[in-house]
Short mmCIF file of C-alpha atoms and ligand atoms in Angstrom, two decimals:
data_model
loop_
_atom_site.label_atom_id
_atom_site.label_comp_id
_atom_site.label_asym_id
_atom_site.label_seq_id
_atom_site.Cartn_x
_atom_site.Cartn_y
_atom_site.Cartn_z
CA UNK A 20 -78.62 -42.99 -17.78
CA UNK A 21 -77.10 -41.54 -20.99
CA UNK A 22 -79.30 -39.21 -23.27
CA UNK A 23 -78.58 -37.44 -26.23
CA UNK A 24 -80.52 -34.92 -27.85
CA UNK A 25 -80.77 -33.84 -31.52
CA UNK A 26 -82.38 -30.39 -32.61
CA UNK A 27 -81.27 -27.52 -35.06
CA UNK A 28 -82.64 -25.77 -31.92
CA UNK A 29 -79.84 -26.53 -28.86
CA UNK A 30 -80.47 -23.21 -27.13
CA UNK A 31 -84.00 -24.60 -26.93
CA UNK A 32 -82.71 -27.36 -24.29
CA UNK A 33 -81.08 -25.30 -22.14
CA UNK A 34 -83.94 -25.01 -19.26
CA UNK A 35 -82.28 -28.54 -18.94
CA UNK A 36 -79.22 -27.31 -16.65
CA UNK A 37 -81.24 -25.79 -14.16
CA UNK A 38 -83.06 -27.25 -11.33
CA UNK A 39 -83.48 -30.83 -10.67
CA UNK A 40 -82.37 -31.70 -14.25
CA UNK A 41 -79.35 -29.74 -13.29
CA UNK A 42 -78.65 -31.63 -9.86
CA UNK A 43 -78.96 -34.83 -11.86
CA UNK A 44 -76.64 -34.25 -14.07
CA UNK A 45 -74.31 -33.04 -11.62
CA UNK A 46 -74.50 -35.75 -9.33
CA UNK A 47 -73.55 -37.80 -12.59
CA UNK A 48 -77.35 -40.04 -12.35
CA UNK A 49 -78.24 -38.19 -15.62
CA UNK A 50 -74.99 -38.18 -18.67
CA UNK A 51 -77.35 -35.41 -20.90
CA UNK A 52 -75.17 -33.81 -24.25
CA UNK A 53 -77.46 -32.00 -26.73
CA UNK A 54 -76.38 -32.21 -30.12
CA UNK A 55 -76.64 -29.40 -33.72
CA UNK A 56 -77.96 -31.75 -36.36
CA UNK A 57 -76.30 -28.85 -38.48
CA UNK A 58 -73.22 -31.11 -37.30
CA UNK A 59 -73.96 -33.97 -39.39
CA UNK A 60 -74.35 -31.84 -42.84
CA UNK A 61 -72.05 -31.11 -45.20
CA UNK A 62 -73.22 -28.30 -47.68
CA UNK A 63 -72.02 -24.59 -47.31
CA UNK A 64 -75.30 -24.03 -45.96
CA UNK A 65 -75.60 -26.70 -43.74
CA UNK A 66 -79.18 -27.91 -45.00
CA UNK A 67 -81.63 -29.65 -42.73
CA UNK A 68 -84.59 -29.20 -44.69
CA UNK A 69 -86.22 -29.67 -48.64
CA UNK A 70 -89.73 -29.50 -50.03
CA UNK A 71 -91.38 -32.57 -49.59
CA UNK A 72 -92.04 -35.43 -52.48
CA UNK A 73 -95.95 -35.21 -53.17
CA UNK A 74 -96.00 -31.99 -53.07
CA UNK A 75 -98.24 -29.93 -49.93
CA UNK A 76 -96.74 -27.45 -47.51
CA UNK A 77 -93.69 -26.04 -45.70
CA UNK A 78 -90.04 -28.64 -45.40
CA UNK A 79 -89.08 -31.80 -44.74
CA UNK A 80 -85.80 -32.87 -42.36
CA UNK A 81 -83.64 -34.62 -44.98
CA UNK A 82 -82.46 -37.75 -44.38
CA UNK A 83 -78.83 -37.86 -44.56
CA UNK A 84 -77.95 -35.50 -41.46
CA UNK A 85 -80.19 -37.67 -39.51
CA UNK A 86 -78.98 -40.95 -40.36
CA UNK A 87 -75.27 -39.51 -39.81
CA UNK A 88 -76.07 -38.70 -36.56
CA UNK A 89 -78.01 -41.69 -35.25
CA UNK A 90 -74.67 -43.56 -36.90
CA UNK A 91 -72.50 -41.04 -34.27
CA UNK A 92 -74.42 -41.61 -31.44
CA UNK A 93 -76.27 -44.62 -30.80
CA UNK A 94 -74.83 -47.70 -29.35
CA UNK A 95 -76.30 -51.14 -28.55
CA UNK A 96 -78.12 -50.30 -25.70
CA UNK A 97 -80.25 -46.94 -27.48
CA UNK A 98 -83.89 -46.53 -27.86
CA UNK A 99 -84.32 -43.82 -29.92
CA UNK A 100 -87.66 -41.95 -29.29
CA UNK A 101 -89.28 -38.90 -31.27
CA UNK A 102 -91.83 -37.00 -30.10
CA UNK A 103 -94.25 -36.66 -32.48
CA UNK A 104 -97.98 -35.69 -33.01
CA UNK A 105 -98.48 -39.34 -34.70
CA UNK A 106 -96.93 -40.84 -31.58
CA UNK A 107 -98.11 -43.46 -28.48
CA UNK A 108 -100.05 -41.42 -25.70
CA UNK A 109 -97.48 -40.17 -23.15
CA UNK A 110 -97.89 -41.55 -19.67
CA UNK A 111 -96.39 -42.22 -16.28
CA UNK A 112 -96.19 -45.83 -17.53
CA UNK A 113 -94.45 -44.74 -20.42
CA UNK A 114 -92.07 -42.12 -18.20
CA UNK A 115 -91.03 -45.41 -15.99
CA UNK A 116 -90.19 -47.58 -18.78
CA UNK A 117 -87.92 -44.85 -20.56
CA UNK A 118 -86.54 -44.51 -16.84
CA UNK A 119 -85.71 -48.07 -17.16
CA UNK A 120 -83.10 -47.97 -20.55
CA UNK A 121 -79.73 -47.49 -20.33
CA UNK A 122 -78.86 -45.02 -23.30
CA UNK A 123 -82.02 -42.17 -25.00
CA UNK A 124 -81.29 -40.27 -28.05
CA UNK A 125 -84.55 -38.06 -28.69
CA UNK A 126 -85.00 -36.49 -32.25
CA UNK A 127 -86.62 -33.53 -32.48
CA UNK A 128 -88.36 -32.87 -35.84
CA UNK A 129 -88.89 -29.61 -37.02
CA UNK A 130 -90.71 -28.35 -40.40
CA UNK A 131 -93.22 -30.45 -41.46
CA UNK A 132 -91.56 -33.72 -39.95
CA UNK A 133 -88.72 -35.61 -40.69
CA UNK A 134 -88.03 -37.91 -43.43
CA UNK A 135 -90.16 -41.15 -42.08
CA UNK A 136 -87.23 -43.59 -44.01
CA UNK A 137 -84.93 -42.05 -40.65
CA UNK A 138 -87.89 -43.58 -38.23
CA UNK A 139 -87.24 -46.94 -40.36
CA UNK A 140 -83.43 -47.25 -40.80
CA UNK A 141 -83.10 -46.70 -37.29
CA UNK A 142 -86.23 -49.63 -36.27
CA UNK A 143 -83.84 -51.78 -38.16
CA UNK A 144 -81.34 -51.81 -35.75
CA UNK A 145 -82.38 -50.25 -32.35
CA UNK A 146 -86.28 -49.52 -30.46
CA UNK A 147 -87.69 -46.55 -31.79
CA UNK A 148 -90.74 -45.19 -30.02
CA UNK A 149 -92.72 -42.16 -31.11
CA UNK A 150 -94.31 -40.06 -28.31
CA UNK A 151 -97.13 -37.83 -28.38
CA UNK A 152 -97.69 -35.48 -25.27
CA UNK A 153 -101.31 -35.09 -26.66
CA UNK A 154 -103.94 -34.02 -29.33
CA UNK A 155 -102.26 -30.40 -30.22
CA UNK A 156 -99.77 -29.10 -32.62
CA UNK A 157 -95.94 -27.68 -31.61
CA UNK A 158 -93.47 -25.99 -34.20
CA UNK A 159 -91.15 -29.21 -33.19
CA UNK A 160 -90.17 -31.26 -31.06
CA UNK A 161 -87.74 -29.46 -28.22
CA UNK A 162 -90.49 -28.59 -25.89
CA UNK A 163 -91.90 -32.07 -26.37
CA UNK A 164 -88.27 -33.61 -25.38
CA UNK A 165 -88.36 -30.85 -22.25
CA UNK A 166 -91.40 -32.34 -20.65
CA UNK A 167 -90.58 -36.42 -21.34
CA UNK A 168 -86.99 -35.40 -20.05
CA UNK A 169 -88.53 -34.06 -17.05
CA UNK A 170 -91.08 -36.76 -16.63
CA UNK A 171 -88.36 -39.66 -16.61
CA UNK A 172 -85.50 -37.60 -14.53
CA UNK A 173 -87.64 -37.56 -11.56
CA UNK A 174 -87.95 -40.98 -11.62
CA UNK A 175 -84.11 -42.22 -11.54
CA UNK A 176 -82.66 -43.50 -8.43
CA UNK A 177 -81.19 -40.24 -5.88
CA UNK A 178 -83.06 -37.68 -7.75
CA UNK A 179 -85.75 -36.94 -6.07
CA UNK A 180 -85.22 -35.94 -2.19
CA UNK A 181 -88.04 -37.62 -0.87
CA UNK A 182 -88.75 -40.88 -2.38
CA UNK A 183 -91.72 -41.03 -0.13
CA UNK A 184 -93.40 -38.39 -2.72
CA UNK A 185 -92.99 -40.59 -5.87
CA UNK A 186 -95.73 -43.33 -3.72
CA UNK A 187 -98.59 -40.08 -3.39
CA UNK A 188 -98.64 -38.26 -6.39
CA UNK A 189 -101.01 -37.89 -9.43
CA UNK A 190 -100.86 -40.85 -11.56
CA UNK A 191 -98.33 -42.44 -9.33
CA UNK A 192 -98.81 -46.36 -7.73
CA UNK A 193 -102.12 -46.21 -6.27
CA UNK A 194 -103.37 -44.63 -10.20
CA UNK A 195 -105.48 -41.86 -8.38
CA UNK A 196 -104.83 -38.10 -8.67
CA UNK A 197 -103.43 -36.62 -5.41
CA UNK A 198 -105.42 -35.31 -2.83
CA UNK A 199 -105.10 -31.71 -2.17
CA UNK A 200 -102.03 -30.21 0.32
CA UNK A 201 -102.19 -27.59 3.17
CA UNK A 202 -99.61 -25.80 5.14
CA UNK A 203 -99.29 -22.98 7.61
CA UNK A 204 -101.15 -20.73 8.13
CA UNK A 205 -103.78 -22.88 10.06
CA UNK A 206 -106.60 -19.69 8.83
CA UNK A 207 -105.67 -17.45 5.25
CA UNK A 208 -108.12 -14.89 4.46
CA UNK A 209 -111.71 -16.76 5.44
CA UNK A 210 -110.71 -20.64 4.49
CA UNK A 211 -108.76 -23.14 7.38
CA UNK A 212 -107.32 -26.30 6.99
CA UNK A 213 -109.44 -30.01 7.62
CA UNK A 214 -109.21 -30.82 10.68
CA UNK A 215 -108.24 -33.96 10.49
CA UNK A 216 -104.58 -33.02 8.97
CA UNK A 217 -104.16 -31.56 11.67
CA UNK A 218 -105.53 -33.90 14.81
CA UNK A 219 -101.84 -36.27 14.72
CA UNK A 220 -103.62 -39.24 13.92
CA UNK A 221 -102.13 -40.92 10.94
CA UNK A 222 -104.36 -43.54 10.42
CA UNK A 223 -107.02 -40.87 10.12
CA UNK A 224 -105.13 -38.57 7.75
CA UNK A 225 -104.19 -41.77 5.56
CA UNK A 226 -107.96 -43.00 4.81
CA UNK A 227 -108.91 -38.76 4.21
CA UNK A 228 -106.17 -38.63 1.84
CA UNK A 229 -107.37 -41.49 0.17
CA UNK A 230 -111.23 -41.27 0.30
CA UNK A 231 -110.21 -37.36 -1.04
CA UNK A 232 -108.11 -38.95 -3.87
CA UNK A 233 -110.73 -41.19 -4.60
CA UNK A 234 -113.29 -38.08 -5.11
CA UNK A 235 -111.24 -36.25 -6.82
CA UNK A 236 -110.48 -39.15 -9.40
CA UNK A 237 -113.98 -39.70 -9.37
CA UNK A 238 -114.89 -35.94 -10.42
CA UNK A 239 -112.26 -34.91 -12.24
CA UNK A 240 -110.76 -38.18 -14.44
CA UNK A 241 -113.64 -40.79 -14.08
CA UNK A 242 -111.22 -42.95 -16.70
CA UNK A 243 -108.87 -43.18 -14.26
CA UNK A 244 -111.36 -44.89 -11.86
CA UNK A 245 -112.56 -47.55 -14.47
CA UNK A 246 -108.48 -49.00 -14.76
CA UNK A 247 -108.51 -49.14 -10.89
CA UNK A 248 -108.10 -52.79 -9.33
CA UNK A 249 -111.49 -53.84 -6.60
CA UNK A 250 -109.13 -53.47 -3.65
CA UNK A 251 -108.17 -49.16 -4.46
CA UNK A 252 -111.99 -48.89 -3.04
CA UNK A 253 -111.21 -50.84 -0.27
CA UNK A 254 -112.66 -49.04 3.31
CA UNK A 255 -110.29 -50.95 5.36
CA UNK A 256 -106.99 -49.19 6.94
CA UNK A 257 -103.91 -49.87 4.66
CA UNK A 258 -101.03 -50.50 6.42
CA UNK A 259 -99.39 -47.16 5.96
C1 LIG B 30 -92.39 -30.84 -36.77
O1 LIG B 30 -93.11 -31.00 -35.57
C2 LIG B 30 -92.65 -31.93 -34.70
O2 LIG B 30 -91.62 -32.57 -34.86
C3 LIG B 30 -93.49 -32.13 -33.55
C4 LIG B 30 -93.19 -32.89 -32.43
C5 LIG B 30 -94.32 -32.81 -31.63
C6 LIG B 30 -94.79 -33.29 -30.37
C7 LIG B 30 -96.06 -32.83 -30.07
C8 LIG B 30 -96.88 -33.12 -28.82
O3 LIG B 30 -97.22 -34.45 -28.78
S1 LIG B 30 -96.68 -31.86 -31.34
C9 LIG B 30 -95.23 -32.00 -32.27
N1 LIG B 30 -94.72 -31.58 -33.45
#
């Protein structure tokens, strides 16, 4: 997968080259290149920003630098995406289907926004989807671009060791959240683990991990329970 990234803010993006982000893009699964808008201007000053038509607060992100760069980078296979406090709820869902394109370029707005005429220039000739992570407010859109990044990196093919974990885990296939983990030691302080993780019998330990993924959906994200299909409540073994 190619992704490109456009901020006034590059530094911003550079958690990007460590850890599994890092090993992706090594291992050539990820093609990542973060991009200065300040690239695509042409004044002395390299302007990003003016005050905004209507009047009201703070900058705008002009137009022009934008539209130069979307002209640089995208191709015909580009969804363009822009987080954005306006945007579609971000979810798992979401983090599989932008796993699932072939070329990413995410804008991150600063200021007050950028110019919405960018948003529809570029729906005219590629997908544009505007994310939001949730209901709260971020100077832009970097941090926004770190976390969706992250989200859809562990998802492409080779990254993650253990495919095994992708099946388990919070808001994965089965739509639960996770059950809870244990390792050594056996006792800490006054607390030990179940017994049943550690009695060898698989079977067992499958149906605990459920019926405790099941509880803890239950407690903690009762939505998530009203989305599941009859059979996620079903008592019988699975075959694990
Ligand atoms: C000028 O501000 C932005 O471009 C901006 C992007 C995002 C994403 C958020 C989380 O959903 S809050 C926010 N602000």
């Amino acid at each position: 997968m190619r992704v490109d990234v456009v901020t006034i803010f590059p530094e911003y993006l550079a958690p990007l080259d460590l850890s599994l982000v890092g090993k992706a893009r090594a291992a050539g699964t990820l093609d990542l290149a973060v991009h200065d808008l300040r690239t695509w201007t042409s004044d002395v000053h390299r302007t990003v920003d003016d005050s905004p038509y209507g009047g009201g607060p703070g900058m705008v992100m002009r137009p022009e630098p934008w539209g130069q760069a979307l002209d640089a980078l995208a191709g015909p296979h580009t969804r363009l995406v822009v987080p954005s406090p306006v945007g579609a709820p971000f979810t798992q869902a979401t983090a599989h289907a932008l796993a699932a394109e072939q070329h990413l370029i995410f804008a991150c707005g600063r200021y007050e926004g950028i110019d919405q005429r960018v948003l529809d220039h570029a729906a005219t000739r590629m997908p544009v989807s505007e994310i939001s992570l949730g209901d709260y407010v971020l100077f832009g859109g970097e941090v926004a671009v770190l976390v969706i990044l992250e989200a859809v990196t562990r998802l492409l093919p080779g990254v993650l060791g253990n495919a095994d974990s992708l099946a388990e885990e919070s808001h994965g296939p089965a739509g639960l959240l996770e059950a809870p983990v244990y390792t050594k030691p056996a006792q800490w302080r006054d607390l030990s683990v179940p017994d049943v993780l550690r009695s060898g019998d698989h079977g067992r330990i499958a149906r605990w991990r459920r019926d405790e993924a099941l509880l803890r959906t239950a407690r903690r994200r009762p939505d998530l329970l009203a989305a599941l299909p009859p059979e996620a409540f079903d008592k019988r073994d699975r075959a694990t």
